[in-house]
Amino acid sequence: MITELRRQFDLAWALTDLHLSALTDEDHLWEPGPRVWTVHRDVAGRWWPDWADTEPDPIPVPTIGWLTWHMIFWWTSAVAHAQGRTPLPRSEIDWPGPGTAIQRINALSAQWRSLLESLTDTDLLGPATFPWGPDSGRSVADMVLWLNVELTKNAAEIGQLRLQRAALRSGN
């Protein structure tokens, strides 16, 4: 099963990389409408995401900047869990800025790829707490499957925003 999960990750990453590699710095903070979740620079120059512990209704449309921060957040947490480390709290994971965000995501992808290369089918049966919690009864395979789906979802969201912005700029 690990071979299939690696292939699924490779496919999800190819879709993600297609969109990430085409982004411009300006794409990251483009707001597609009046109600968005984005990232904001504080007085020290660090970027922080909009966040609500209870999802608002209607849900704000995330900017590409917010989506790339979200990828950094969940992937950093997943890698930490998979390596048996305590992940940083969400409130301590900033967004590094347009160009650096893509570099950080690429580094996380490489870390995840390395982790997948180290796993065996037996490892997949072990318990996983992320993202469900300690008593979830979920396995490492469940976490890998979740990550592949989350990556694909974020790639599709980023791609849609990138294409929509490009279409508006070209007048189509």
PDB file of C-alpha atoms in Angstrom:
ATOM      1  CA  MET A   1       0.000   0.000   0.000  1.00  0.00           C
ATOM      2  CA  ILE A   2       2.884   2.418   0.655  1.00  0.00           C
ATOM      3  CA  THR A   3       3.815   2.268  -3.035  1.00  0.00           C
ATOM      4  CA  GLU A   4       0.320   3.416  -3.988  1.00  0.00           C
ATOM      5  CA  LEU A   5       0.341   6.184  -1.368  1.00  0.00           C
ATOM      6  CA  ARG A   6       3.669   7.448  -2.693  1.00  0.00           C
ATOM      7  CA  ARG A   7       2.266   7.488  -6.230  1.00  0.00           C
ATOM      8  CA  GLN A   8      -0.835   9.322  -5.033  1.00  0.00           C
ATOM      9  CA  PHE A   9       1.374  11.902  -3.307  1.00  0.00           C
ATOM     10  CA  ASP A  10       3.472  12.313  -6.471  1.00  0.00           C
ATOM     11  CA  LEU A  11       0.313  13.051  -8.454  1.00  0.00           C
ATOM     12  CA  ALA A  12      -1.012  15.511  -5.847  1.00  0.00           C
ATOM     13  CA  TRP A  13       2.380  17.212  -5.673  1.00  0.00           C
ATOM     14  CA  ALA A  14       2.628  17.515  -9.464  1.00  0.00           C
ATOM     15  CA  LEU A  15      -0.715  19.358  -9.505  1.00  0.00           C
ATOM     16  CA  THR A  16       0.392  21.563  -6.622  1.00  0.00           C
ATOM     17  CA  ASP A  17       3.764  22.355  -8.163  1.00  0.00           C
ATOM     18  CA  LEU A  18       2.096  23.255 -11.464  1.00  0.00           C
ATOM     19  CA  HIS A  19       0.213  26.076  -9.749  1.00  0.00           C
ATOM     20  CA  LEU A  20       2.835  27.122  -7.195  1.00  0.00           C
ATOM     21  CA  SER A  21       5.551  27.497  -9.818  1.00  0.00           C
ATOM     22  CA  ALA A  22       3.327  29.816 -11.896  1.00  0.00           C
ATOM     23  CA  LEU A  23       2.518  32.243  -9.065  1.00  0.00           C
ATOM     24  CA  THR A  24       3.709  35.827  -9.041  1.00  0.00           C
ATOM     25  CA  ASP A  25       4.304  37.728  -5.817  1.00  0.00           C
ATOM     26  CA  GLU A  26       1.189  39.805  -6.565  1.00  0.00           C
ATOM     27  CA  ASP A  27      -0.993  36.679  -6.835  1.00  0.00           C
ATOM     28  CA  HIS A  28      -0.529  35.898  -3.140  1.00  0.00           C
ATOM     29  CA  LEU A  29      -2.400  38.904  -1.764  1.00  0.00           C
ATOM     30  CA  TRP A  30      -4.987  39.342  -4.517  1.00  0.00           C
ATOM     31  CA  GLU A  31      -8.463  39.476  -3.004  1.00  0.00           C
ATOM     32  CA  PRO A  32     -11.138  37.886  -5.202  1.00  0.00           C
ATOM     33  CA  GLY A  33     -14.008  39.523  -3.337  1.00  0.00           C
ATOM     34  CA  PRO A  34     -15.005  41.682  -0.383  1.00  0.00           C
ATOM     35  CA  ARG A  35     -14.997  38.902   2.248  1.00  0.00           C
ATOM     36  CA  VAL A  36     -11.605  37.185   2.387  1.00  0.00           C
ATOM     37  CA  TRP A  37      -9.170  35.525   4.713  1.00  0.00           C
ATOM     38  CA  THR A  38      -5.665  36.725   3.981  1.00  0.00           C
ATOM     39  CA  VAL A  39      -2.346  37.372   5.693  1.00  0.00           C
ATOM     40  CA  HIS A  40      -1.341  40.644   7.352  1.00  0.00           C
ATOM     41  CA  ARG A  41       2.045  42.076   8.228  1.00  0.00           C
ATOM     42  CA  ASP A  42       2.567  43.127  11.853  1.00  0.00           C
ATOM     43  CA  VAL A  43       4.740  46.011  13.055  1.00  0.00           C
ATOM     44  CA  ALA A  44       7.764  43.683  13.257  1.00  0.00           C
ATOM     45  CA  GLY A  45       7.322  42.704   9.601  1.00  0.00           C
ATOM     46  CA  ARG A  46       6.025  39.154  10.216  1.00  0.00           C
ATOM     47  CA  TRP A  47       2.963  37.940   8.371  1.00  0.00           C
ATOM     48  CA  TRP A  48       0.005  36.382  10.230  1.00  0.00           C
ATOM     49  CA  PRO A  49      -3.173  34.776   8.882  1.00  0.00           C
ATOM     50  CA  ASP A  50      -6.759  35.677   9.528  1.00  0.00           C
ATOM     51  CA  TRP A  51      -8.213  32.969  11.756  1.00  0.00           C
ATOM     52  CA  ALA A  52     -11.372  32.097  13.660  1.00  0.00           C
ATOM     53  CA  ASP A  53     -11.704  29.123  15.991  1.00  0.00           C
ATOM     54  CA  THR A  54     -15.288  28.755  14.817  1.00  0.00           C
ATOM     55  CA  GLU A  55     -15.684  28.968  11.065  1.00  0.00           C
ATOM     56  CA  PRO A  56     -17.779  32.010  10.116  1.00  0.00           C
ATOM     57  CA  ASP A  57     -20.859  31.733   7.943  1.00  0.00           C
ATOM     58  CA  PRO A  58     -20.443  32.505   5.144  1.00  0.00           C
ATOM     59  CA  ILE A  59     -16.871  31.248   5.028  1.00  0.00           C
ATOM     60  CA  PRO A  60     -14.508  33.945   3.715  1.00  0.00           C
ATOM     61  CA  VAL A  61     -12.729  33.223   0.441  1.00  0.00           C
ATOM     62  CA  PRO A  62      -9.061  32.575   1.213  1.00  0.00           C
ATOM     63  CA  THR A  63      -6.350  34.396  -0.693  1.00  0.00           C
ATOM     64  CA  ILE A  64      -3.451  32.450  -2.156  1.00  0.00           C
ATOM     65  CA  GLY A  65      -1.312  33.881   0.650  1.00  0.00           C
ATOM     66  CA  TRP A  66      -3.705  32.465   3.237  1.00  0.00           C
ATOM     67  CA  LEU A  67      -3.847  29.109   1.439  1.00  0.00           C
ATOM     68  CA  THR A  68      -0.062  28.839   1.285  1.00  0.00           C
ATOM     69  CA  TRP A  69       0.112  29.709   5.003  1.00  0.00           C
ATOM     70  CA  HIS A  70      -2.486  27.005   5.659  1.00  0.00           C
ATOM     71  CA  MET A  71      -0.398  24.472   3.736  1.00  0.00           C
ATOM     72  CA  ILE A  72       2.669  25.438   5.768  1.00  0.00           C
ATOM     73  CA  PHE A  73       0.655  25.086   8.987  1.00  0.00           C
ATOM     74  CA  TRP A  74      -0.842  21.655   8.379  1.00  0.00           C
ATOM     75  CA  TRP A  75       2.229  20.221   6.681  1.00  0.00           C
ATOM     76  CA  THR A  76       4.564  21.438   9.444  1.00  0.00           C
ATOM     77  CA  SER A  77       2.208  19.836  11.963  1.00  0.00           C
ATOM     78  CA  ALA A  78       1.922  16.565  10.021  1.00  0.00           C
ATOM     79  CA  VAL A  79       5.708  16.241   9.665  1.00  0.00           C
ATOM     80  CA  ALA A  80       6.206  16.918  13.379  1.00  0.00           C
ATOM     81  CA  HIS A  81       3.619  14.291  14.325  1.00  0.00           C
ATOM     82  CA  ALA A  82       5.063  11.752  11.904  1.00  0.00           C
ATOM     83  CA  GLN A  83       8.516  12.308  13.386  1.00  0.00           C
ATOM     84  CA  GLY A  84       7.211  11.973  16.953  1.00  0.00           C
ATOM     85  CA  ARG A  85       7.772  15.650  17.782  1.00  0.00           C
ATOM     86  CA  THR A  86       5.317  18.098  19.325  1.00  0.00           C
ATOM     87  CA  PRO A  87       4.181  20.516  16.610  1.00  0.00           C
ATOM     88  CA  LEU A  88       4.225  24.256  17.070  1.00  0.00           C
ATOM     89  CA  PRO A  89       0.874  25.796  17.989  1.00  0.00           C
ATOM     90  CA  ARG A  90      -0.958  27.328  15.019  1.00  0.00           C
ATOM     91  CA  SER A  91      -0.502  30.784  16.536  1.00  0.00           C
ATOM     92  CA  GLU A  92       3.298  30.440  16.234  1.00  0.00           C
ATOM     93  CA  ILE A  93       3.366  29.516  12.556  1.00  0.00           C
ATOM     94  CA  ASP A  94       3.681  32.670  10.492  1.00  0.00           C
ATOM     95  CA  TRP A  95       3.589  33.166   6.734  1.00  0.00           C
ATOM     96  CA  PRO A  96       7.074  33.916   5.404  1.00  0.00           C
ATOM     97  CA  GLY A  97       5.994  36.076   2.448  1.00  0.00           C
ATOM     98  CA  PRO A  98       5.324  35.382  -1.245  1.00  0.00           C
ATOM     99  CA  GLY A  99       8.577  33.929  -2.581  1.00  0.00           C
ATOM    100  CA  THR A 100       9.649  32.360   0.675  1.00  0.00           C
ATOM    101  CA  ALA A 101       6.275  30.663   1.193  1.00  0.00           C
ATOM    102  CA  ILE A 102       6.798  28.609  -1.961  1.00  0.00           C
ATOM    103  CA  GLN A 103      10.334  27.737  -0.856  1.00  0.00           C
ATOM    104  CA  ARG A 104       9.027  26.588   2.531  1.00  0.00           C
ATOM    105  CA  ILE A 105       6.299  24.492   0.888  1.00  0.00           C
ATOM    106  CA  ASN A 106       8.880  22.927  -1.429  1.00  0.00           C
ATOM    107  CA  ALA A 107      11.044  22.065   1.597  1.00  0.00           C
ATOM    108  CA  LEU A 108       8.031  20.526   3.361  1.00  0.00           C
ATOM    109  CA  SER A 109       7.266  18.511   0.248  1.00  0.00           C
ATOM    110  CA  ALA A 110      10.830  17.161   0.245  1.00  0.00           C
ATOM    111  CA  GLN A 111      10.580  16.315   3.962  1.00  0.00           C
ATOM    112  CA  TRP A 112       7.278  14.544   3.392  1.00  0.00           C
ATOM    113  CA  ARG A 113       8.660  12.667   0.366  1.00  0.00           C
ATOM    114  CA  SER A 114      11.623  11.514   2.491  1.00  0.00           C
ATOM    115  CA  LEU A 115       9.259  10.410   5.238  1.00  0.00           C
ATOM    116  CA  LEU A 116       7.147   8.446   2.752  1.00  0.00           C
ATOM    117  CA  GLU A 117      10.298   6.784   1.398  1.00  0.00           C
ATOM    118  CA  SER A 118      11.141   5.603   4.926  1.00  0.00           C
ATOM    119  CA  LEU A 119       7.714   4.072   5.628  1.00  0.00           C
ATOM    120  CA  THR A 120       6.826   0.434   5.128  1.00  0.00           C
ATOM    121  CA  ASP A 121       3.421  -1.159   4.802  1.00  0.00           C
ATOM    122  CA  THR A 122       3.731  -2.257   8.444  1.00  0.00           C
ATOM    123  CA  ASP A 123       4.434   1.344   9.527  1.00  0.00           C
ATOM    124  CA  LEU A 124       1.153   2.395   7.930  1.00  0.00           C
ATOM    125  CA  LEU A 125      -0.754   0.326  10.489  1.00  0.00           C
ATOM    126  CA  GLY A 126       0.656   2.310  13.418  1.00  0.00           C
ATOM    127  CA  PRO A 127      -1.471   4.854  15.268  1.00  0.00           C
ATOM    128  CA  ALA A 128      -1.706   8.477  14.156  1.00  0.00           C
ATOM    129  CA  THR A 129      -3.216  11.339  16.118  1.00  0.00           C
ATOM    130  CA  PHE A 130      -2.966  14.096  13.519  1.00  0.00           C
ATOM    131  CA  PRO A 131      -5.272  15.737  12.562  1.00  0.00           C
ATOM    132  CA  TRP A 132      -7.948  13.915  14.556  1.00  0.00           C
ATOM    133  CA  GLY A 133      -6.634  13.774  18.117  1.00  0.00           C
ATOM    134  CA  PRO A 134      -5.207  11.097  20.423  1.00  0.00           C
ATOM    135  CA  ASP A 135      -8.264   8.842  20.708  1.00  0.00           C
ATOM    136  CA  SER A 136      -9.209   8.761  17.047  1.00  0.00           C
ATOM    137  CA  GLY A 137      -8.248   5.167  16.340  1.00  0.00           C
ATOM    138  CA  ARG A 138      -6.714   6.378  13.061  1.00  0.00           C
ATOM    139  CA  SER A 139      -3.599   4.943  11.463  1.00  0.00           C
ATOM    140  CA  VAL A 140      -0.523   6.398   9.774  1.00  0.00           C
ATOM    141  CA  ALA A 141      -2.149   5.334   6.489  1.00  0.00           C
ATOM    142  CA  ASP A 142      -5.160   7.503   7.368  1.00  0.00           C
ATOM    143  CA  MET A 143      -2.843  10.473   7.969  1.00  0.00           C
ATOM    144  CA  VAL A 144      -1.026   9.964   4.654  1.00  0.00           C
ATOM    145  CA  LEU A 145      -4.339   9.665   2.806  1.00  0.00           C
ATOM    146  CA  TRP A 146      -5.651  12.794   4.540  1.00  0.00           C
ATOM    147  CA  LEU A 147      -2.513  14.741   3.639  1.00  0.00           C
ATOM    148  CA  ASN A 148      -2.746  13.729  -0.021  1.00  0.00           C
ATOM    149  CA  VAL A 149      -6.369  14.872  -0.173  1.00  0.00           C
ATOM    150  CA  GLU A 150      -5.640  18.129   1.687  1.00  0.00           C
ATOM    151  CA  LEU A 151      -2.744  18.849  -0.667  1.00  0.00           C
ATOM    152  CA  THR A 152      -4.949  18.229  -3.698  1.00  0.00           C
ATOM    153  CA  LYS A 153      -7.698  20.453  -2.294  1.00  0.00           C
ATOM    154  CA  ASN A 154      -5.294  23.315  -1.605  1.00  0.00           C
ATOM    155  CA  ALA A 155      -3.738  22.948  -5.070  1.00  0.00           C
ATOM    156  CA  ALA A 156      -7.182  23.166  -6.667  1.00  0.00           C
ATOM    157  CA  GLU A 157      -8.085  26.253  -4.616  1.00  0.00           C
ATOM    158  CA  ILE A 158      -4.806  27.983  -5.462  1.00  0.00           C
ATOM    159  CA  GLY A 159      -5.145  27.028  -9.114  1.00  0.00           C
ATOM    160  CA  GLN A 160      -8.677  28.351  -9.325  1.00  0.00           C
ATOM    161  CA  LEU A 161      -7.695  31.678  -7.769  1.00  0.00           C
ATOM    162  CA  ARG A 162      -4.627  31.969 -10.006  1.00  0.00           C
ATOM    163  CA  LEU A 163      -6.658  31.247 -13.146  1.00  0.00           C
ATOM    164  CA  GLN A 164      -9.458  33.598 -12.112  1.00  0.00           C
ATOM    165  CA  ARG A 165      -6.996  36.443 -11.501  1.00  0.00           C
ATOM    166  CA  ALA A 166      -5.270  35.797 -14.840  1.00  0.00           C
ATOM    167  CA  ALA A 167      -8.623  35.800 -16.647  1.00  0.00           C
ATOM    168  CA  LEU A 168      -9.638  39.099 -15.038  1.00  0.00           C
ATOM    169  CA  ARG A 169      -6.294  40.686 -15.937  1.00  0.00           C
ATOM    170  CA  SER A 170      -6.586  39.616 -19.566  1.00  0.00           C
ATOM    171  CA  GLY A 171     -10.186  40.813 -19.813  1.00  0.00           C
ATOM    172  CA  ASN A 172     -11.613  37.353 -20.566  1.00  0.00           C
TER     173      ASN A 172
END
